[in-house]
Coordinates of C-alpha atoms and ligand atoms in Angstrom, one line a residue:
X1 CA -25.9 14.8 -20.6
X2 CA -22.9 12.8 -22.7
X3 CA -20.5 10.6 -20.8
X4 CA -18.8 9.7 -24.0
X5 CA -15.3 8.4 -23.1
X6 CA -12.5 10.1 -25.6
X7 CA -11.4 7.6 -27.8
X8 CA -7.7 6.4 -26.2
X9 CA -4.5 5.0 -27.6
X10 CA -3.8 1.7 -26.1
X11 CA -2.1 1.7 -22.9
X12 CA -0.1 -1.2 -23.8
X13 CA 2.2 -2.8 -26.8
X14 CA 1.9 -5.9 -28.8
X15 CA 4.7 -8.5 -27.9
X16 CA 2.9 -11.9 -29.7
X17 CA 0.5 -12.0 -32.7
X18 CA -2.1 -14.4 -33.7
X19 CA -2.5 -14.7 -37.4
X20 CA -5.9 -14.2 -39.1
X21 CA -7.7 -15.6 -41.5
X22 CA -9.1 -13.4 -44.4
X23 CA -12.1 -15.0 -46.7
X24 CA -14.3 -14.9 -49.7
X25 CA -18.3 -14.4 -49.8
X26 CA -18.5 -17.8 -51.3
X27 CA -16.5 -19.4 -48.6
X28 CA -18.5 -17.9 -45.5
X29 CA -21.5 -18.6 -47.4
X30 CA -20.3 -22.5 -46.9
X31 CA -19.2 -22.0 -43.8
X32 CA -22.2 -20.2 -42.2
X33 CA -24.8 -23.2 -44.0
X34 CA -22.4 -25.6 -42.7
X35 CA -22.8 -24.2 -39.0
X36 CA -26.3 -24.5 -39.3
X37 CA -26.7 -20.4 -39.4
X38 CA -25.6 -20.0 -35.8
X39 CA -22.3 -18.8 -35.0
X40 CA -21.3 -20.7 -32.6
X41 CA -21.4 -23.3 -34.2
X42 CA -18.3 -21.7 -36.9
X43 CA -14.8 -22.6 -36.7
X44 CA -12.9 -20.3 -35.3
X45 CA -10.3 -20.2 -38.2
X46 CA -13.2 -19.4 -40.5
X47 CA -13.2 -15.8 -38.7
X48 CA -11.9 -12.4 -39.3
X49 CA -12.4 -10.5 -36.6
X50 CA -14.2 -12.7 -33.7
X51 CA -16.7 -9.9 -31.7
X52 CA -18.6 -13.7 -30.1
X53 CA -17.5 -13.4 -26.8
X54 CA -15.7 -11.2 -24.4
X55 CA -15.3 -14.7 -22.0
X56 CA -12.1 -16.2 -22.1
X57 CA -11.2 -14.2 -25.5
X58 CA -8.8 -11.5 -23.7
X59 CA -5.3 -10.8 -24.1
X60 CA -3.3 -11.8 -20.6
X61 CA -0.6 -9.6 -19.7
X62 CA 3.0 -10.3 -19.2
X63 CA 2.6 -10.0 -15.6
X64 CA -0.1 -12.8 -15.5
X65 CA 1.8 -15.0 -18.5
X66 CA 4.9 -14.6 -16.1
X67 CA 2.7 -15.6 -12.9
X68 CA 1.5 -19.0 -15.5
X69 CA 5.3 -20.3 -14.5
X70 CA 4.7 -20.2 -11.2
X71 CA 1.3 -22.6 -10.7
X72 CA 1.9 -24.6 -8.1
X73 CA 0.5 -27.8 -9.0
X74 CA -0.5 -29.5 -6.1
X75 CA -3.8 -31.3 -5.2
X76 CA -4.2 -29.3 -1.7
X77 CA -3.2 -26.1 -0.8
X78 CA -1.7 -24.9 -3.8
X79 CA 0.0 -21.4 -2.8
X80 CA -2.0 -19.9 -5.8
X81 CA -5.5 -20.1 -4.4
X82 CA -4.0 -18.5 -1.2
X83 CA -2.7 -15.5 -3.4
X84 CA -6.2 -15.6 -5.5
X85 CA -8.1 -15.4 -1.8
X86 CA -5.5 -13.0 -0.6
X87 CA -6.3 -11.1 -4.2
X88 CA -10.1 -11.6 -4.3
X89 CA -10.4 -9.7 -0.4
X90 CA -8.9 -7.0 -1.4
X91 CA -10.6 -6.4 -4.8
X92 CA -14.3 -7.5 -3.4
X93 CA -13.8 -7.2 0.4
X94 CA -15.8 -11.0 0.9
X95 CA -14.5 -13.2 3.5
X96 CA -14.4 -16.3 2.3
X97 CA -13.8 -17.9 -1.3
X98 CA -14.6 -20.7 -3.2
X99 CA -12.7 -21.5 -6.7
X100 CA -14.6 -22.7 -9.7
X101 CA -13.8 -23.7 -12.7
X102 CA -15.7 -20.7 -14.7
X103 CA -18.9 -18.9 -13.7
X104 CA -21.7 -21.3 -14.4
X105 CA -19.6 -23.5 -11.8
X106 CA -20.3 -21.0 -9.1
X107 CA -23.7 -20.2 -10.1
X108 CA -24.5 -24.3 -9.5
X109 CA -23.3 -23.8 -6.1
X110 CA -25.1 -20.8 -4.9
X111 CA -28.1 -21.9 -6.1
X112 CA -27.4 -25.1 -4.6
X113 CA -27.1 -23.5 -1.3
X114 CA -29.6 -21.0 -1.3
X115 CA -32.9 -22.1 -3.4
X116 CA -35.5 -24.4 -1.9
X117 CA -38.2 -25.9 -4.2
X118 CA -40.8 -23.8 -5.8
X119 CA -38.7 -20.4 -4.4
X120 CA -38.7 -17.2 -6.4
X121 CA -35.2 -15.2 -7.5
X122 CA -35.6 -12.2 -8.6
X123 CA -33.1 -10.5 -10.6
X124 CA -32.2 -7.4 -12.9
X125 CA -32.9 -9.2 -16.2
X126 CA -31.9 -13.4 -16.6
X127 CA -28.8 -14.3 -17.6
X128 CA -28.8 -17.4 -19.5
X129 CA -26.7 -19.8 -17.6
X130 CA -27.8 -18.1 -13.8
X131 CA -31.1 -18.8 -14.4
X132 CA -30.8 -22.4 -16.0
X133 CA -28.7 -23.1 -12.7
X134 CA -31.9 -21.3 -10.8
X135 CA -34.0 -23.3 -12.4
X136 CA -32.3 -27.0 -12.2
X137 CA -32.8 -26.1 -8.7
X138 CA -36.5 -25.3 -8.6
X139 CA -36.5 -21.7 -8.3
X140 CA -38.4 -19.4 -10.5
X141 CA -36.8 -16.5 -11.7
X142 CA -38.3 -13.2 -11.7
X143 CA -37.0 -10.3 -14.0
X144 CA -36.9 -6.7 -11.7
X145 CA -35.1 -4.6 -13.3
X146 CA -36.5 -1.3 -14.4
X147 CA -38.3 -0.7 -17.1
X148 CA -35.9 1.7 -19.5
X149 CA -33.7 -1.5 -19.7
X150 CA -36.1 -3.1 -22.2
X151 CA -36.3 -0.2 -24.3
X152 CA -33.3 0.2 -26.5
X153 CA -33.2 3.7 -27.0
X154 CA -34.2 5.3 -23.4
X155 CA -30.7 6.7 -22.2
X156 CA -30.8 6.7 -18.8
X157 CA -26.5 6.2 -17.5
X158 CA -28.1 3.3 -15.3
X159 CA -30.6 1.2 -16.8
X160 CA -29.4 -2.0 -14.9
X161 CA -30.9 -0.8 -11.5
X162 CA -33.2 -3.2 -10.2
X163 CA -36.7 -1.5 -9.8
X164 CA -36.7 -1.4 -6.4
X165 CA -41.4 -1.2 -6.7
X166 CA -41.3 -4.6 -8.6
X167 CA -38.5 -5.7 -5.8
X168 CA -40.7 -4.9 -2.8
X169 CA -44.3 -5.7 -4.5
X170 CA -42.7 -9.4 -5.1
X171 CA -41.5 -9.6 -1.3
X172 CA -45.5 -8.6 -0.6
X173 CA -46.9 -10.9 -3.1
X174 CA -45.1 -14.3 -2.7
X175 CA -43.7 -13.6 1.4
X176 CA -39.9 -12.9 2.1
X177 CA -39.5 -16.2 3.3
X178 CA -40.3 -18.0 -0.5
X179 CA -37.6 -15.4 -2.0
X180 CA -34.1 -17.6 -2.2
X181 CA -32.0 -14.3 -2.8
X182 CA -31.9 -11.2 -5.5
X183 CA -29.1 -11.9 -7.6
X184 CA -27.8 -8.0 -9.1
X185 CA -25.7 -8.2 -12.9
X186 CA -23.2 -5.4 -12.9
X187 CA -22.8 -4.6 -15.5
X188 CA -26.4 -6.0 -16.8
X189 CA -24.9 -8.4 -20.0
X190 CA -28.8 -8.6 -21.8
X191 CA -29.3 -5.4 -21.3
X192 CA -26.3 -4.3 -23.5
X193 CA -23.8 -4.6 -20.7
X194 CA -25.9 -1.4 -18.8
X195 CA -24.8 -0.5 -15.1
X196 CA -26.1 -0.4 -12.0
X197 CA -25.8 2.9 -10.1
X198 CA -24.1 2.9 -6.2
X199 CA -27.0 4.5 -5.1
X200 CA -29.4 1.2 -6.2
X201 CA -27.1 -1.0 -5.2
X202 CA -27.1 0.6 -1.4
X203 CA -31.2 0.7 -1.4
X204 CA -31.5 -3.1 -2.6
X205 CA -29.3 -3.9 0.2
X206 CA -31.2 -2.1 2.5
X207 CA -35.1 -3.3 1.3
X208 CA -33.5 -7.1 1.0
X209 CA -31.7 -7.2 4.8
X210 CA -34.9 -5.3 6.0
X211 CA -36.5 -8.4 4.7
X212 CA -33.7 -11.3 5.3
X213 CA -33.2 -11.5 1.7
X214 CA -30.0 -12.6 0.5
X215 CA -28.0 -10.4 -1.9
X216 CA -26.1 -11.8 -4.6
X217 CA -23.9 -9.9 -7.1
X218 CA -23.2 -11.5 -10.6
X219 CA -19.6 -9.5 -10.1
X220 CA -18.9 -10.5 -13.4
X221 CA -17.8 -7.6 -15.1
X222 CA -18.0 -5.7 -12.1
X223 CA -15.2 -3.3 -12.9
X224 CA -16.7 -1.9 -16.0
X225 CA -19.4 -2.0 -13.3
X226 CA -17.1 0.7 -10.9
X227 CA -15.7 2.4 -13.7
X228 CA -19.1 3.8 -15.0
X229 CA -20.4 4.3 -11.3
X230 CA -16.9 6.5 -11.6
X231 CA -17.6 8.4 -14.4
X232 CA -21.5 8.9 -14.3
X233 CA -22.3 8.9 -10.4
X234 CA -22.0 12.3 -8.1
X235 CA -19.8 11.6 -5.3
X236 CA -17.7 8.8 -6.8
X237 CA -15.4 10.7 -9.9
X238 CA -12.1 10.9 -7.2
X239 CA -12.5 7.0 -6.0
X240 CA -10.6 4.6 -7.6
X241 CA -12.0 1.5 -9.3
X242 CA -11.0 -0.4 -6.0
X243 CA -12.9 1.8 -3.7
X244 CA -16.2 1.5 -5.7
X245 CA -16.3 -1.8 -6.3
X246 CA -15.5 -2.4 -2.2
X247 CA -18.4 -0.1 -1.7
X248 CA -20.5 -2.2 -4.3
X249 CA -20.1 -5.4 -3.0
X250 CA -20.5 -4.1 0.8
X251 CA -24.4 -4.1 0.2
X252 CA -24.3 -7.3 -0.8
X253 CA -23.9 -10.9 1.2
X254 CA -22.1 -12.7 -1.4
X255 CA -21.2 -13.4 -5.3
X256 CA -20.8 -15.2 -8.3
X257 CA -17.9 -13.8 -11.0
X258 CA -16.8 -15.6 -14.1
X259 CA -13.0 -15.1 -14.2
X260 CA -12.9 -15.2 -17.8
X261 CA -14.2 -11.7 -18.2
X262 CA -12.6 -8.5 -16.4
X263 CA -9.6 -10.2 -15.3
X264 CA -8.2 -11.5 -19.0
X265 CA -8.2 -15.0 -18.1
X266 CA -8.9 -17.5 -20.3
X267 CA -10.5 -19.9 -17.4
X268 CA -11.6 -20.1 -14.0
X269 CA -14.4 -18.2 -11.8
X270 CA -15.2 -18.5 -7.8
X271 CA -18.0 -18.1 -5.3
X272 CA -17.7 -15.7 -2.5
X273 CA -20.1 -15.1 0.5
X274 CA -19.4 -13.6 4.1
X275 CA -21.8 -15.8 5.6
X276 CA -19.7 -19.1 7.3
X277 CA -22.6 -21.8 6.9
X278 CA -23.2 -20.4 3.4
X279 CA -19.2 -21.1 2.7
X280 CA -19.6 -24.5 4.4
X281 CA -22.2 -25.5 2.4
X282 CA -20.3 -24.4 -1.2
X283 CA -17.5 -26.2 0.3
X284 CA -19.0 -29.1 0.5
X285 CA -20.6 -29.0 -3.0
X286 CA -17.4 -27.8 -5.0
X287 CA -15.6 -31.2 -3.7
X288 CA -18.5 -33.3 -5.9
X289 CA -18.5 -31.0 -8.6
X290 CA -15.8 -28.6 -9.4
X291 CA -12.3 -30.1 -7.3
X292 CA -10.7 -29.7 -3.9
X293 CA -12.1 -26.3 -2.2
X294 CA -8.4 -25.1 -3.1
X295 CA -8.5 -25.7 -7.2
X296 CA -12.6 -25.8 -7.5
X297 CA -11.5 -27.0 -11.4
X298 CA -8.9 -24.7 -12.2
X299 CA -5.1 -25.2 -12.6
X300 CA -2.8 -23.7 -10.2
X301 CA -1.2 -21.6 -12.5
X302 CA -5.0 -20.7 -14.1
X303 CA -5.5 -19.3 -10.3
X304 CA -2.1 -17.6 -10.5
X305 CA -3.3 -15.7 -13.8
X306 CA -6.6 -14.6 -12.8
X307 CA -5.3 -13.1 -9.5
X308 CA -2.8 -11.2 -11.4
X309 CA -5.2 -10.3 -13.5
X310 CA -8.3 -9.5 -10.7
X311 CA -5.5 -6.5 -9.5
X312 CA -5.0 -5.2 -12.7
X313 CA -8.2 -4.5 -13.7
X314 CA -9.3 -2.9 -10.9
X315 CA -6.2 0.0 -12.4
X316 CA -8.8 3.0 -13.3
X317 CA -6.7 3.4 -16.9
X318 CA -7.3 -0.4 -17.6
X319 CA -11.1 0.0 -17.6
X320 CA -10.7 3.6 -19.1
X321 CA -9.3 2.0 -22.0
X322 CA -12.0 -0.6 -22.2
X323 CA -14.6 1.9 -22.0
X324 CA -13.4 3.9 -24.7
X325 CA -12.6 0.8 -27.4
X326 CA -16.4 0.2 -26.9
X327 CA -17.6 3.6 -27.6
X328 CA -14.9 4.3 -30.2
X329 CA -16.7 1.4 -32.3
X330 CA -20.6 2.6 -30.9
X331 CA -20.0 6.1 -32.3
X332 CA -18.9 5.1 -35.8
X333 CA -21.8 3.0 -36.1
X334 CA -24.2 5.9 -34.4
X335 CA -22.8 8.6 -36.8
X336 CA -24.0 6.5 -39.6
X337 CA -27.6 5.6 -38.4
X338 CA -27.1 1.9 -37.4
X339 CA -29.9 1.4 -34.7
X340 CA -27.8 0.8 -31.4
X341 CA -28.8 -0.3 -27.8
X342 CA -27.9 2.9 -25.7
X343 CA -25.9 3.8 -24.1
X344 CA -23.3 2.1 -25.1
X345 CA -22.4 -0.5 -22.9
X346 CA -19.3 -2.1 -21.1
X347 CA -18.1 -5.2 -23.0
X348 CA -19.8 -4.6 -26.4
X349 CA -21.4 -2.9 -28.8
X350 CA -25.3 -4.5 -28.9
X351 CA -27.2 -3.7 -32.7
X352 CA -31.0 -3.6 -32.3
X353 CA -31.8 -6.2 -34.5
X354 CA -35.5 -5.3 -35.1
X355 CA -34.9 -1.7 -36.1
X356 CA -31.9 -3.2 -38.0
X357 CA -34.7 -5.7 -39.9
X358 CA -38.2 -4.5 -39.4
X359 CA -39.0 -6.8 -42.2
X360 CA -38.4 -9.9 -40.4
X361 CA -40.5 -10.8 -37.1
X362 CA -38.9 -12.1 -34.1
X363 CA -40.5 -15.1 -34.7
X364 CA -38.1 -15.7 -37.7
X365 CA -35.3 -15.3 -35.4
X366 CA -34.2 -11.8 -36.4
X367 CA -31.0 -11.2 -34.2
X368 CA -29.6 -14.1 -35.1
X369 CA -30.3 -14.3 -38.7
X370 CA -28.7 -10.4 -38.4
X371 CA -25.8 -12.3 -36.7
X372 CA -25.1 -15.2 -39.5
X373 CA -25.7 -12.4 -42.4
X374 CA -22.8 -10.1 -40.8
X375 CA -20.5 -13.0 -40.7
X376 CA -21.0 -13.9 -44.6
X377 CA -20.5 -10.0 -45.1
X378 CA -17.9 -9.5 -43.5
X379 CA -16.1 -12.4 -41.7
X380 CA -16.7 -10.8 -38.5
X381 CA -18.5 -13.0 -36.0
X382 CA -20.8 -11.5 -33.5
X383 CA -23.5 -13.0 -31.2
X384 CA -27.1 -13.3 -30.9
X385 CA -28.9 -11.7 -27.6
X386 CA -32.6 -12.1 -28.0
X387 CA -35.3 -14.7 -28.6
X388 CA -33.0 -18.0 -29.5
X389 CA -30.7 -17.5 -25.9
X390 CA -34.0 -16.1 -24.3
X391 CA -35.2 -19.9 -24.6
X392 CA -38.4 -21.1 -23.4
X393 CA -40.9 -20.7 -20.2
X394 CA -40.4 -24.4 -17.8
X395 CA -43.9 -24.4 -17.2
X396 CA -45.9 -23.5 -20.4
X397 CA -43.2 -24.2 -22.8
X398 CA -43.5 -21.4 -24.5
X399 CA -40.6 -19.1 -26.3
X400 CA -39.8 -16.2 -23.9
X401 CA -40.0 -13.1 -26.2
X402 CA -37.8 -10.7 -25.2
X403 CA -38.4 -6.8 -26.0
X404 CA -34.8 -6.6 -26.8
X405 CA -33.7 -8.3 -29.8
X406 CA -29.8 -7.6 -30.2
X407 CA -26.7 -9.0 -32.1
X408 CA -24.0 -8.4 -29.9
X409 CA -20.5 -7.3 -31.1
X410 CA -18.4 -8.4 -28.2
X411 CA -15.1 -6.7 -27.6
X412 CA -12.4 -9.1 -26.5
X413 CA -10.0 -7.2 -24.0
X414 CA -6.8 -6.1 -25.7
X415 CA -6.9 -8.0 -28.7
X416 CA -8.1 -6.0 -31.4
X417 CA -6.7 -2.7 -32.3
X418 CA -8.7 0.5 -33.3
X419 CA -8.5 -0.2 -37.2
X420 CA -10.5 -3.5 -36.5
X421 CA -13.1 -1.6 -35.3
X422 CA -13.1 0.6 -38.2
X423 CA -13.4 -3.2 -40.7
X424 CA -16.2 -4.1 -38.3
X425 CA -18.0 -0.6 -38.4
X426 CA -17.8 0.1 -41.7
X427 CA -18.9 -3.2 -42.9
X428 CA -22.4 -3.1 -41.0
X429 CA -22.6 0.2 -42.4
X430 CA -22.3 -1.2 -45.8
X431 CA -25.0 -4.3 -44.5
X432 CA -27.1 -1.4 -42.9
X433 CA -27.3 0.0 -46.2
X434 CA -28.7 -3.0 -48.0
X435 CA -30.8 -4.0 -45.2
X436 CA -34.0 -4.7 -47.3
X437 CA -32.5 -7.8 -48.8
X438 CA -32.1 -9.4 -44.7
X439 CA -34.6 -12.8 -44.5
X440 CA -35.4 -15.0 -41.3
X441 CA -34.5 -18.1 -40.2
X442 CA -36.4 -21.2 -39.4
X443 CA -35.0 -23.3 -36.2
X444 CA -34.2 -27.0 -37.3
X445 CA -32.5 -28.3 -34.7
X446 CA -33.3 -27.1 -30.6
X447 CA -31.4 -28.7 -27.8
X448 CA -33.5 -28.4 -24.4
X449 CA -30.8 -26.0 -22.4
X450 CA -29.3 -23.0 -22.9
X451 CA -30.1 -23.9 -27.0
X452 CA -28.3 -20.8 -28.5
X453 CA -25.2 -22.8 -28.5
X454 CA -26.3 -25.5 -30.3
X455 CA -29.3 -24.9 -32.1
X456 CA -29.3 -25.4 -36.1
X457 CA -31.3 -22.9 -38.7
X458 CA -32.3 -22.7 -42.1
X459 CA -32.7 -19.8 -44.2
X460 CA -36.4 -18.9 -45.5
Ligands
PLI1 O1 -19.1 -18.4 -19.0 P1 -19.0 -18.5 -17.5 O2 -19.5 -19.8 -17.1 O3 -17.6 -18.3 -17.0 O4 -19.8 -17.4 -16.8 C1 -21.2 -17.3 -16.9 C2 -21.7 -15.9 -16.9 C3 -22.3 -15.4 -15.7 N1 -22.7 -14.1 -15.7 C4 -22.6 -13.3 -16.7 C5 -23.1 -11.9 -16.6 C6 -22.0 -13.7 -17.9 O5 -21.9 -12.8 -18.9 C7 -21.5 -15.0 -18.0 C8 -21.0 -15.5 -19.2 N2 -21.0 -14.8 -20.3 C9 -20.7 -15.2 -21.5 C10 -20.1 -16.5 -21.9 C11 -20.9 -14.2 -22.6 O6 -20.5 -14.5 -23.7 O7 -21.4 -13.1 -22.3

């Protein structure tokens, strides 16, 4: 069964332009040994077409620049965050809010509130900066989602569903009361931005209650989330976006949502629970740590923009269009034989790295030496997604080695146009045909958290 999305014209028009830079070879060979082979570390102006991130990349829309000219500015009670709670009930349905300044702000205080020492969190694959925050707090997390979501070429529509056999065999093994909460990705951003189906989403709830678990939805690109529960899920094809992702987040007793993501902000996040002690206790964390419970770290107009944009993304021909600029880009590069995560998923287009380089072991880093070597061919600056930002075990110290080993090409809302995507695909076509000459990467430098950002390579 296909649930290719036709490729689709933009639904809007360009009014402002950001220049590009274009390069030699010689100069992004400097560049990328300058950056010590990781590509975070490049200057932006040193890149064509920038595929890093889809977080705080996005193109706003005139609605939400117009809506920056109105951020009230005050300390307390700034009428923005009474619009963004006004606009955050009726997109999630939660009762009570708390800003942050970006994701990782929220994720501090849930998992501030809700783990206790030596607790377990399970969760449908980690996410890098969740399950730091999990584990600063002394929780251990435990990956359940189902199996086909390590294997890059099984195509089930929904291979971020949590296995609900690992869920329940966990609850037996360790005792619901040493379980801090089930957090549930949707989409599922390691395992190439993969959804999770209505249908899992509603038993989760069900097993986790049954058990006084907590449920906790990363609602960060929950949208995309809706939109594919739309298009692939009986039952759900004549709901809107809006409906679905009430119905989502109904199973669940709370969330975490990076703003910068489905909503085209730049900044900002919050925290969301239904639970009033739960709120209380946020509330009196984002005070230390973020700002007032009415900014949580984020400028009145920031709040402005990313309740603008929270309503427009839940329009089913916004996501539609998002959809369908990542598979335009997924199907060039599939028609030509480039080894791809699949399906394609919601905010990028993920490149298995090891079928890419079968020459060079993961131990060598061979996502992100993939990553670097598409830069210096191309300019185009994509992301690694396997053992560097996997990290290490706390206890044994060990390198986690994850089954998937990916370079992501991130798709920025409604900044690139369709003839990017054809530079970009055509380019690691051109790599893919010269991929005996790819070599690994020694780690030089390795900070102790979250060390994809920062770490430093050399060539072998
Ligand atoms: O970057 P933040 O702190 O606003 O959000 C953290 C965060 C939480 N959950 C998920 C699923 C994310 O994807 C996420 C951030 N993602 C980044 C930065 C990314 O490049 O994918």
């Amino acid at each position: 069964m296909s649930f290719t999305i036709p490729p689709m014209a933009e639904p809007y028009k360009i009014k402002m332009v950001e220049p590009v830079k274009i390069t030699t070879r010689e100069f992004r060979e400097n560049a990328a040994k300058e950056a010590g082979y990781n590509t975070f570390l490049l200057r932006s102006e040193d890149v064509y077409i920038d595929l890093l991130t889809d977080s705080g990349t996005n193109a706003m829309s005139e609605y939400q620049w117009a809506g920056i000219m109105l951020g009230d500015e005050a300390y307390a009670g700034s009428k923005n965050y009474y619009f963004l709670e006004s606009a955050m009930k009726e997109c999630f349905g939660y009762k009570h809010l708390v800003p942050a300044h970006q994701g990782r702000g929220a994720e501090h205080l849930v998992s501030k509130a809700l783990i206790k020492q030596g607790q377990w969190v399970p969760g449908n694959m980690y996410f890098t900066t969740t399950r730091q925050h999990q584990e600063l707090q002394g929780g251990h997390f435990v990956d359940v989602i189902v199996d086909a979501a390590h294997d890059p070429n099984n195509e089930d529509p929904f291979k971020g569903n949590v296995d609900l056999v690992k869920f329940e065999k966990l609850i037996k093994e360790k005792g619901a009361e040493n379980i801090a909460y089930i957090t549930i990705g949707v989409t599922v951003n390691l395992a190439g931005g993969q959804p999770v189906s209505m249908q899992n989403l509603r038993e989760v709830g069900e097993l986790a209650h049954k058990n006084n678990i907590k449920v906790i939805l990363d609602a960060t690109r929950a949208m995309e989330n809706a939109y594919y529960i739309k298009t692939r899920e009986k039952g759900y094809e004549n709901k809107s976006v809006k409906e679905i992702l009430r119905e989502m987040c109904s199973y669940t007793d709370g969330a975490t949502c990076s703003g910068k993501k489905d909503f085209h902000t730049n900044i900002g996040g919050f925290a969301a629970c239904n639970d009033d002690d739960f709120a209380q206790n946020m509330r009196s964390n984002v005070v230390v740590y973020e700002g007032l419970q009415t900014y949580g770290g984020m400028a009145g107009r920031d709040m402005e923009a990313m309740a603008r944009g929270m309503l427009e993304a839940c329009e089913d021909h916004v996501m539609k269009h998002r959809i369908a600029q990542s598979e335009y880009l997924w199907n060039k590069l599939d028609k030509a034989g480039v080894p791809l995560v699949r399906p394609c998923g919601g905010h990028g287009v993920f490149v298995d790295a090891k079928a890419f380089y079968p020459q060079v072991p993961q131990e060598q880093y061979t996502a992100q030496a993939l990553a670097i070597d598409i830069y210096i061919h191309s300019g185009v600056r994509s992301m690694e997604r396997g053992i560097v930002s996997a990290g290490r075990d706390q206890e044994t110290g060990k390198e986690h080695k994850p089954k998937l080993e990916t370079v992501r090409l991130t798709i920025p809302r409604r900044v690139y146009t369709q003839s990017h995507f054809d530079v970009v695909a055509d380019s690691i076509i051109d790599l893919y045909q010269q991929r005996d000459k790819g070599r690994g990467l020694k780690m030089v430098y390795e900070p102790k958290a979250l060390r994809f950002f920062q770490a430093r390579f050399e060539k072998l």
